[in-house]
Amino acid sequence: MFTLGFTIPTQVAAAFPLRITIQGQKSNMKQNKIDVKNKTVEDILPGYTKSLLDNIPVEKVDEYLMNRPSYTVQCNLKKHQNIVRLLQKTVNKKLGLKCHHTVDNTNNHILIVSSTRDSSAKHFLHRPKPYFADVQFRSFKTERISSKENDQKMINRLREMLLLPKGSDLKDLLKNENINKEEIDRLKISFAEGYLVAKDQKGNTTKSQKWWKIVQSSLLIGFILSSLISIFVIVTGTMFKIQLTNQVEVNSEEITVTFNDVKGVDEAKQELRDIVEFLKHPSKFSSLGGKLPKGVLLVGPPGTGKTLLARAVAGEAGVPFFHAAGSEFDEILVGQGARRIRDLFKAAKEKSPCVIFIDEIDSVGAKRTNSVLHPYANQTINQLLTEMDGFHQNQNIIVLGATNRREDLDRALLRPGRFDIEVDVPLPDYAGRKQILDLYLKKILSKDIDVDLLARGTSGFTGADIENMVNQAAVKAASDGATTVSMKYLEISRDKILMGPEKKSKIPDEEANTITAYHEGGHAIVAYFTKYSHPLHKVTIMPRGSSLGHTAYIPAKEEYHITKARMLALMDTMMGGRAAEELIFGPDKVTTGASNDLKQATNIATRMVKELGMSEKVGLRTHESQSNEIMSFNDLSPATNELIDNEIKRIMQESYERAKSILNVHHKEHKLLAEALLKYETLDADDVKALLSKKA
């Protein structure tokens, strides 16, 4: 089979669009001239399909074809010159000067010459045998011809799969406003004839061609899928590659921290000294039948020195030390957390005796869940439980865990055989704070520091808070150009931790400053005249942090338990600010400045009623709400809930009335203190005491 086709260029398609397709089979033939005079097309082309050319004289075929927008005829030709001669004149006249192609006939060949190129392009198709020919004259070019008559290549199939834009269809052509009704009818007829011809050609597709197209499409799809899979494997292999570098072995000589660097937690140090001694001299204990504990759990608030204690163990023990964070065992891929646990203990077994330290162990050792949202969440903790005390015993490996959320740990993790020893690391007391202050003050240039006063004034501070306080004091002194760190800088840094960073000046609103002065003065007056309140430390109307003013208190001594009278006194001082606003400016002029005070007072009242049994009506019992991952609930009756709410409301209202009563009695002192705050902005405890004593 062969195909010869040529198309009018795009630039002249609007004027004379034309497409001719000749399709045939090879056969032996000779060039013979036929007399076409007084003969019709049927006479010179016997056996052709009946068409509109019937009974048309040959001399008038070109004129007839010129006046038709579209025409298709299929002929059984014996001599190709006949069809060429029949069409040559018509085609050349149709093209005229509008196209750069012409058609010529040369001895058993059809020659198409391009006149726009320097060297004419000649395409020769030799046909020695009769052939079938389809001849189409169309007044437009359709996408059907280019896509159906030519073999559809792989890129065309890919274009169809990707749904890329195609050429114009009949609907698009009919929407053209410049086409009249007659041209619309001609377009419809032309599209119909073209469709029928394309359908006949499509039916001639062989079975082998269909299978070859299927194979091509399958290969293309397989190539695309394999490429995507390769890219995914490369990316995921880089992101989620399992490495042992997360469990880092630290040589004992690399740790410079010892127990001498840990201050304020003497009891915890003593517990860990026994562990270190066991690691150094195991025979000393095994001779009496003692065994090395499997695990030691360090529990305490953040900043109390749990991680520092673990580092001290590494520095003192002289054995291999492995450390990991609980969050390192969390992975997006299922099963990777358990694998990390196995890899960690496998590396530790090869270096036993050794110590494994897991910081923030609550991240990996949290209570197991039955939630359908996390069906594989228990794999990591189950692997940890097995490694610590499972069927296969790990000899001479001790696990140190640190957490500030013991209540979140699984009960199976806390039993003897896993974490045998639990060491409490509390906030440092007065003696502990003195030791910590001495430790860090030795590292800076200081002068005339009253360590006892600082230790009393830092009640509730952790070791990390004290270290931060000393460091900020040194930074502030260096910024001011001082040669040493004095007491003044330490007090500034302490107040910054207690009350927040101080701004440079008051806000430029006198009314707001007046309200703030009476608000903070209310806190100070109630605290000063309430028996069981904490001693006043400092009161200021300088903005600190997010507040416009602040009143600070420092306990006079260590508190190991809190009485009911102390809790009520704390509530009274918190209510002093709102009570002062109402008494001075009226109920309609109270501000949002008391929001945090009310929140703290509500927490105290709620604990008194629901947890501490300090309400006579509710009684000596606790009422705790239960919760899970989805919702919270309690098992109390509506009547009990109402009783609890009424008691909380009563305690807070009585506290508010006591604060108002104190301010009514000492309204002159209150006014005097507010005016002093507006003038001096900040007053310490001695200033307030001198001011109120002078008034008395």
mmCIF file of N, CA and C in Angstrom, residues 217-231:
data_model
loop_
_atom_site.group_PDB
_atom_site.id
_atom_site.type_symbol
_atom_site.label_atom_id
_atom_site.label_comp_id
_atom_site.label_asym_id
_atom_site.label_seq_id
_atom_site.Cartn_x
_atom_site.Cartn_y
_atom_site.Cartn_z
ATOM 1 N N SER A 217 1.471 0.698 23.365
ATOM 2 C CA SER A 217 0.852 1.377 24.509
ATOM 3 C C SER A 217 1.283 0.748 25.821
ATOM 4 N N SER A 218 1.359 -0.588 25.866
ATOM 5 C CA SER A 218 1.767 -1.277 27.099
ATOM 6 C C SER A 218 3.200 -0.926 27.475
ATOM 7 N N LEU A 219 4.079 -0.888 26.461
ATOM 8 C CA LEU A 219 5.466 -0.526 26.740
ATOM 9 C C LEU A 219 5.579 0.893 27.268
ATOM 10 N N LEU A 220 4.795 1.806 26.696
ATOM 11 C CA LEU A 220 4.841 3.194 27.159
ATOM 12 C C LEU A 220 4.367 3.311 28.603
ATOM 13 N N ILE A 221 3.238 2.662 28.910
ATOM 14 C CA ILE A 221 2.714 2.716 30.283
ATOM 15 C C ILE A 221 3.698 2.079 31.260
ATOM 16 N N GLY A 222 4.290 0.938 30.868
ATOM 17 C CA GLY A 222 5.258 0.288 31.744
ATOM 18 C C GLY A 222 6.480 1.141 32.003
ATOM 19 N N PHE A 223 6.941 1.846 30.961
ATOM 20 C CA PHE A 223 8.098 2.732 31.131
ATOM 21 C C PHE A 223 7.790 3.868 32.100
ATOM 22 N N ILE A 224 6.603 4.470 31.957
ATOM 23 C CA ILE A 224 6.232 5.574 32.849
ATOM 24 C C ILE A 224 6.119 5.086 34.289
ATOM 25 N N LEU A 225 5.460 3.935 34.501
ATOM 26 C CA LEU A 225 5.304 3.409 35.862
ATOM 27 C C LEU A 225 6.651 3.053 36.481
ATOM 28 N N SER A 226 7.519 2.410 35.713
ATOM 29 C CA SER A 226 8.831 2.047 36.259
ATOM 30 C C SER A 226 9.650 3.281 36.613
ATOM 31 N N SER A 227 9.517 4.344 35.821
ATOM 32 C CA SER A 227 10.230 5.584 36.134
ATOM 33 C C SER A 227 9.731 6.191 37.434
ATOM 34 N N LEU A 228 8.396 6.227 37.608
ATOM 35 C CA LEU A 228 7.839 6.775 38.844
ATOM 36 C C LEU A 228 8.256 5.950 40.053
ATOM 37 N N ILE A 229 8.241 4.628 39.922
ATOM 38 C CA ILE A 229 8.628 3.760 41.040
ATOM 39 C C ILE A 229 10.100 3.977 41.390
ATOM 40 N N SER A 230 10.944 4.123 40.388
ATOM 41 C CA SER A 230 12.371 4.346 40.644
ATOM 42 C C SER A 230 12.602 5.651 41.390
ATOM 43 N N ILE A 231 11.892 6.702 40.966
ATOM 44 C CA ILE A 231 12.031 7.994 41.650
ATOM 45 C C ILE A 231 11.567 7.882 43.093
#
